GROMACS .gro file of C-alpha atoms in nm:
model
  260
    1MET     CA    1   0.000   0.000   0.000
    2ARG     CA    2   0.126   0.348  -0.081
    3ALA     CA    3   0.224   0.580   0.204
    4THR     CA    4  -0.040   0.838   0.112
    5VAL     CA    5  -0.301   0.565   0.080
    6VAL     CA    6  -0.203   0.440   0.425
    7ARG     CA    7  -0.239   0.790   0.571
    8ARG     CA    8  -0.573   0.846   0.398
    9THR     CA    9  -0.692   0.505   0.513
   10ALA     CA   10  -0.585   0.585   0.868
   11LEU     CA   11  -0.806   0.894   0.874
   12ALA     CA   12  -1.101   0.707   0.728
   13ALA     CA   13  -1.041   0.410   0.954
   14SER     CA   14  -1.028   0.628   1.264
   15ALA     CA   15  -1.375   0.761   1.189
   16THR     CA   16  -1.503   0.411   1.118
   17ALA     CA   17  -1.331   0.273   1.424
   18LEU     CA   18  -1.479   0.538   1.651
   19ALA     CA   19  -1.821   0.451   1.519
   20LEU     CA   20  -1.753   0.085   1.583
   21LEU     CA   21  -1.643   0.164   1.938
   22ALA     CA   22  -1.988   0.297   2.009
   23THR     CA   23  -2.142  -0.037   1.918
   24ALA     CA   24  -1.870  -0.266   2.048
   25CYS     CA   25  -2.030  -0.321   2.390
   26GLY     CA   26  -2.121  -0.683   2.434
   27SER     CA   27  -1.951  -0.804   2.118
   28GLY     CA   28  -1.658  -1.048   2.136
   29ASP     CA   29  -1.324  -0.944   1.989
   30THR     CA   30  -1.122  -1.192   1.785
   31ASP     CA   31  -0.789  -1.282   1.943
   32GLU     CA   32  -0.550  -1.209   1.659
   33ALA     CA   33  -0.250  -1.320   1.862
   34ALA     CA   34  -0.347  -1.687   1.865
   35GLY     CA   35  -0.167  -1.871   1.592
   36SER     CA   36  -0.085  -1.557   1.399
   37GLU     CA   37   0.246  -1.702   1.293
   38GLY     CA   38   0.253  -2.075   1.244
   39ASP     CA   39   0.533  -2.321   1.307
   40GLY     CA   40   0.648  -2.304   0.944
   41ALA     CA   41   0.540  -2.358   0.587
   42LYS     CA   42   0.454  -2.706   0.467
   43ALA     CA   43   0.681  -2.837   0.196
   44ALA     CA   44   0.531  -2.826  -0.150
   45ALA     CA   45   0.402  -3.169  -0.250
   46SER     CA   46   0.554  -3.344  -0.549
   47ALA     CA   47   0.216  -3.380  -0.716
   48PRO     CA   48   0.105  -3.265  -1.062
   49ALA     CA   49   0.035  -2.895  -1.088
   50ALA     CA   50  -0.321  -2.807  -0.993
   51LYS     CA   51  -0.554  -2.639  -1.240
   52ALA     CA   52  -0.611  -2.265  -1.217
   53LEU     CA   53  -0.949  -2.147  -1.093
   54THR     CA   54  -1.169  -1.948  -1.327
   55ALA     CA   55  -1.258  -1.589  -1.244
   56ALA     CA   56  -1.603  -1.700  -1.129
   57GLU     CA   57  -1.458  -1.978  -0.912
   58LEU     CA   58  -1.206  -1.741  -0.758
   59GLU     CA   59  -1.475  -1.485  -0.675
   60LYS     CA   60  -1.678  -1.759  -0.508
   61ALA     CA   61  -1.371  -1.860  -0.305
   62ALA     CA   62  -1.289  -1.504  -0.199
   63LEU     CA   63  -1.352  -1.395   0.158
   64ALA     CA   64  -1.706  -1.283   0.246
   65GLN     CA   65  -1.843  -1.106   0.551
   66SER     CA   66  -2.005  -1.426   0.673
   67ASP     CA   67  -1.664  -1.596   0.685
   68VAL     CA   68  -1.527  -1.379   0.968
   69LYS     CA   69  -1.643  -1.310   1.321
   70SER     CA   70  -1.514  -0.955   1.344
   71GLY     CA   71  -1.419  -0.663   1.125
   72LYS     CA   72  -1.557  -0.555   0.792
   73VAL     CA   73  -1.495  -0.723   0.457
   74THR     CA   74  -1.506  -0.500   0.148
   75THR     CA   75  -1.570  -0.687  -0.175
   76LYS     CA   76  -1.495  -0.393  -0.404
   77VAL     CA   77  -1.173  -0.228  -0.292
   78PRO     CA   78  -1.131   0.146  -0.352
   79ALA     CA   79  -0.931   0.264  -0.650
   80GLY     CA   80  -0.643   0.373  -0.428
   81ASP     CA   81  -0.587   0.012  -0.321
   82ASP     CA   82  -0.658  -0.150  -0.658
   83ILE     CA   83  -0.318  -0.094  -0.820
   84ALA     CA   84  -0.231  -0.222  -1.168
   85ALA     CA   85   0.082  -0.436  -1.198
   86ASP     CA   86   0.252  -0.193  -1.436
   87LYS     CA   87   0.219   0.082  -1.175
   88VAL     CA   88   0.453  -0.100  -0.935
   89THR     CA   89   0.830  -0.079  -0.976
   90ALA     CA   90   1.134  -0.129  -0.754
   91ASP     CA   91   1.477   0.030  -0.765
   92ASP     CA   92   1.619  -0.323  -0.761
   93GLU     CA   93   1.436  -0.568  -0.988
   94ALA     CA   94   1.508  -0.847  -0.742
   95CYS     CA   95   1.284  -0.670  -0.490
   96LEU     CA   96   0.985  -0.631  -0.723
   97PRO     CA   97   0.798  -0.934  -0.577
   98LEU     CA   98   0.805  -0.762  -0.237
   99ALA     CA   99   0.687  -0.433  -0.382
  100ARG     CA  100   0.399  -0.607  -0.555
  101ALA     CA  101   0.300  -0.813  -0.252
  102GLN     CA  102   0.284  -0.518  -0.013
  103ALA     CA  103   0.078  -0.323  -0.269
  104GLY     CA  104  -0.169  -0.610  -0.309
  105VAL     CA  105  -0.061  -0.684  -0.667
  106ALA     CA  106  -0.034  -1.042  -0.796
  107GLN     CA  107   0.300  -1.185  -0.902
  108GLY     CA  108   0.358  -1.280  -1.266
  109GLU     CA  109   0.063  -1.325  -1.497
  110PRO     CA  110  -0.218  -1.518  -1.324
  111ALA     CA  111  -0.508  -1.673  -1.512
  112SER     CA  112  -0.756  -1.504  -1.279
  113THR     CA  113  -0.752  -1.267  -0.982
  114ALA     CA  114  -0.982  -1.139  -0.710
  115LYS     CA  115  -0.931  -0.882  -0.437
  116ARG     CA  116  -1.084  -0.805  -0.100
  117SER     CA  117  -1.000  -0.585   0.198
  118TRP     CA  118  -1.067  -0.637   0.567
  119LEU     CA  119  -1.077  -0.372   0.840
  120GLY     CA  120  -1.051  -0.490   1.198
  121THR     CA  121  -1.272  -0.396   1.491
  122PRO     CA  122  -1.109  -0.180   1.763
  123LYS     CA  123  -1.107  -0.306   2.117
  124LYS     CA  124  -1.349  -0.142   2.357
  125PRO     CA  125  -1.163   0.105   2.583
  126ALA     CA  126  -1.188   0.073   2.959
  127PRO     CA  127  -1.439   0.295   3.142
  128GLY     CA  128  -1.298   0.639   3.214
  129THR     CA  129  -1.050   0.635   2.928
  130LYS     CA  130  -0.938   0.983   2.827
  131PRO     CA  131  -1.071   1.113   2.492
  132GLU     CA  132  -0.721   1.132   2.343
  133ASP     CA  133  -0.654   0.773   2.445
  134MET     CA  134  -0.983   0.668   2.288
  135LEU     CA  135  -0.863   0.811   1.959
  136LEU     CA  136  -0.538   0.618   1.982
  137ALA     CA  137  -0.734   0.303   2.061
  138ALA     CA  138  -0.953   0.367   1.757
  139LEU     CA  139  -0.643   0.384   1.538
  140ASP     CA  140  -0.505   0.060   1.681
  141VAL     CA  141  -0.675  -0.150   1.416
  142ASN     CA  142  -0.547  -0.357   1.126
  143LYS     CA  143  -0.631  -0.318   0.761
  144THR     CA  144  -0.554  -0.610   0.530
  145LEU     CA  145  -0.554  -0.618   0.151
  146ILE     CA  146  -0.631  -0.970   0.031
  147GLY     CA  147  -0.526  -1.063  -0.319
  148LEU     CA  148  -0.613  -1.396  -0.478
  149ALA     CA  149  -0.433  -1.512  -0.790
  150SER     CA  150  -0.477  -1.845  -0.966
  151TYR     CA  151  -0.213  -1.972  -1.207
  152ASP     CA  152  -0.168  -2.226  -1.483
  153GLY     CA  153   0.115  -2.477  -1.471
  154GLY     CA  154   0.360  -2.435  -1.186
  155ALA     CA  155   0.346  -2.056  -1.177
  156ALA     CA  156   0.183  -2.050  -0.832
  157GLU     CA  157   0.481  -2.231  -0.684
  158SER     CA  158   0.716  -1.999  -0.871
  159SER     CA  159   0.546  -1.689  -0.730
  160LEU     CA  160   0.602  -1.809  -0.372
  161LYS     CA  161   0.964  -1.892  -0.452
  162ALA     CA  162   1.017  -1.546  -0.603
  163LEU     CA  163   0.877  -1.380  -0.290
  164SER     CA  164   1.103  -1.586  -0.063
  165GLU     CA  165   1.409  -1.508  -0.274
  166ALA     CA  166   1.323  -1.138  -0.279
  167ALA     CA  167   1.300  -1.131   0.102
  168ARG     CA  168   1.647  -1.283   0.122
  169LYS     CA  169   1.808  -1.063  -0.142
  170CYS     CA  170   1.646  -0.740  -0.021
  171ALA     CA  171   1.693  -0.783   0.353
  172GLY     CA  172   1.888  -0.457   0.363
  173GLY     CA  173   1.597  -0.258   0.223
  174PHE     CA  174   1.487  -0.114  -0.110
  175SER     CA  175   1.270   0.158  -0.261
  176ALA     CA  176   0.948   0.100  -0.452
  177THR     CA  177   0.723   0.322  -0.658
  178VAL     CA  178   0.353   0.240  -0.644
  179GLY     CA  179   0.107   0.444  -0.846
  180GLY     CA  180   0.365   0.718  -0.893
  181GLU     CA  181   0.462   0.751  -0.526
  182LYS     CA  182   0.800   0.636  -0.400
  183THR     CA  183   0.831   0.458  -0.067
  184ARG     CA  184   1.149   0.351   0.109
  185PHE     CA  185   1.167   0.023   0.297
  186LEU     CA  186   1.455   0.018   0.542
  187LYS     CA  187   1.475  -0.358   0.590
  188VAL     CA  188   1.297  -0.686   0.523
  189ALA     CA  189   1.275  -0.973   0.772
  190THR     CA  190   1.122  -1.316   0.730
  191ALA     CA  191   0.890  -1.467   0.989
  192ALA     CA  192   0.736  -1.807   1.053
  193ALA     CA  193   0.480  -1.884   0.784
  194PRO     CA  194   0.120  -1.945   0.893
  195GLN     CA  195  -0.026  -2.292   0.912
  196GLY     CA  196  -0.259  -2.403   0.634
  197GLY     CA  197  -0.230  -2.432   0.261
  198ASP     CA  198   0.043  -2.617   0.074
  199GLU     CA  199   0.318  -2.367   0.153
  200GLY     CA  200   0.352  -2.013   0.279
  201VAL     CA  201   0.580  -1.712   0.321
  202ALA     CA  202   0.567  -1.437   0.584
  203VAL     CA  203   0.775  -1.118   0.584
  204THR     CA  204   0.783  -0.787   0.766
  205LEU     CA  205   0.888  -0.479   0.571
  206THR     CA  206   0.996  -0.177   0.773
  207MET     CA  207   0.867   0.137   0.601
  208ALA     CA  208   1.018   0.483   0.638
  209ALA     CA  209   0.698   0.664   0.738
  210ASP     CA  210   0.634   1.027   0.836
  211ASP     CA  211   0.837   1.205   1.105
  212GLY     CA  212   1.111   0.944   1.104
  213VAL     CA  213   0.880   0.661   1.214
  214ARG     CA  214   0.991   0.310   1.118
  215ALA     CA  215   0.654   0.145   1.052
  216PRO     CA  216   0.612  -0.230   1.000
  217VAL     CA  217   0.412  -0.366   0.709
  218LYS     CA  218   0.323  -0.736   0.731
  219VAL     CA  219   0.296  -0.954   0.421
  220VAL     CA  220   0.180  -1.316   0.423
  221ALA     CA  221   0.137  -1.533   0.113
  222VAL     CA  222  -0.015  -1.881   0.118
  223ARG     CA  223  -0.044  -2.121  -0.173
  224GLU     CA  224  -0.333  -2.368  -0.195
  225GLY     CA  225  -0.301  -2.573  -0.513
  226ALA     CA  226  -0.272  -2.337  -0.808
  227THR     CA  227  -0.397  -2.035  -0.614
  228VAL     CA  228  -0.194  -1.791  -0.406
  229ALA     CA  229  -0.357  -1.574  -0.139
  230THR     CA  230  -0.155  -1.268  -0.041
  231PHE     CA  231  -0.233  -1.064   0.270
  232SER     CA  232  -0.077  -0.718   0.311
  233THR     CA  233  -0.152  -0.577   0.656
  234VAL     CA  234  -0.092  -0.233   0.806
  235ASN     CA  235  -0.184  -0.105   1.149
  236MET     CA  236  -0.301   0.255   1.165
  237ALA     CA  237  -0.142   0.327   1.504
  238ALA     CA  238   0.186   0.169   1.391
  239MET     CA  239   0.207   0.421   1.109
  240ALA     CA  240   0.238   0.690   1.375
  241SER     CA  241   0.430   0.503   1.646
  242GLY     CA  242   0.626   0.227   1.473
  243LYS     CA  243   0.500  -0.029   1.724
  244ASP     CA  244   0.473  -0.393   1.625
  245TYR     CA  245   0.144  -0.579   1.583
  246ARG     CA  246   0.012  -0.921   1.485
  247VAL     CA  247  -0.148  -1.015   1.156
  248PRO     CA  248  -0.519  -1.116   1.170
  249ALA     CA  249  -0.466  -1.491   1.189
  250ASP     CA  250  -0.838  -1.569   1.187
  251VAL     CA  251  -0.888  -1.376   0.863
  252ILE     CA  252  -0.598  -1.554   0.695
  253ALA     CA  253  -0.721  -1.892   0.813
  254ALA     CA  254  -1.075  -1.821   0.691
  255GLN     CA  255  -0.958  -1.722   0.344
  256VAL     CA  256  -0.719  -2.016   0.308
  257ALA     CA  257  -0.991  -2.256   0.425
  258LYS     CA  258  -1.219  -2.139   0.141
  259LEU     CA  259  -0.948  -2.227  -0.110
  260GLY     CA  260  -0.902  -2.578   0.024
   0.00000   0.00000   0.00000
């Protein structure tokens, strides 16, 4: 996601989150910490390449509101988040898979694609919380871009391999231009891949945000057969503070389950 898109989303999300806070009483919050990072990716099976899903099949398999217990699923993402592949570049070509993944753009040339976004529900503040702290709590919410891409042949496996190799080669950072705006990533670190699917990759990109803040951006990609689901998550409060956060494990699990 572009830096300006992140900032604009933060403002919109804060308003949405404050509204959600007013109705959060009595509703259960999803524990995103549980199982957010699995014990590792499963090795790719030595089976014949699976067949790509059609556009209609992929849309049917995409996350819906009824699939999650919290947050809001958007089935038609706004134009600012729906970036074309040719609008994403990297100063180092080896880092392009990372630039694409964090912007919610599919790797390579898939046979079909689908996109969703998910906005988390803020936790209810304790009674007596100061107004300024309520605003910070409202911003402490995740937004995830979910990109589904289905491939012919072994291209799905290749896309995961390219992302893993990019994380290794670009560990020292890189710059990317998305939709005409340049963003600097100071470093890239791999994490334990989530459970589920045939194989997965998880990375954290540290973005050079406003006012010298080093803001984490979390990217998870999971392959199920010939389809790759990519999750690019930002936390609104982290854009201002640089604090760490967990990816929405329940959302990832729900989407991967629909592909199985």
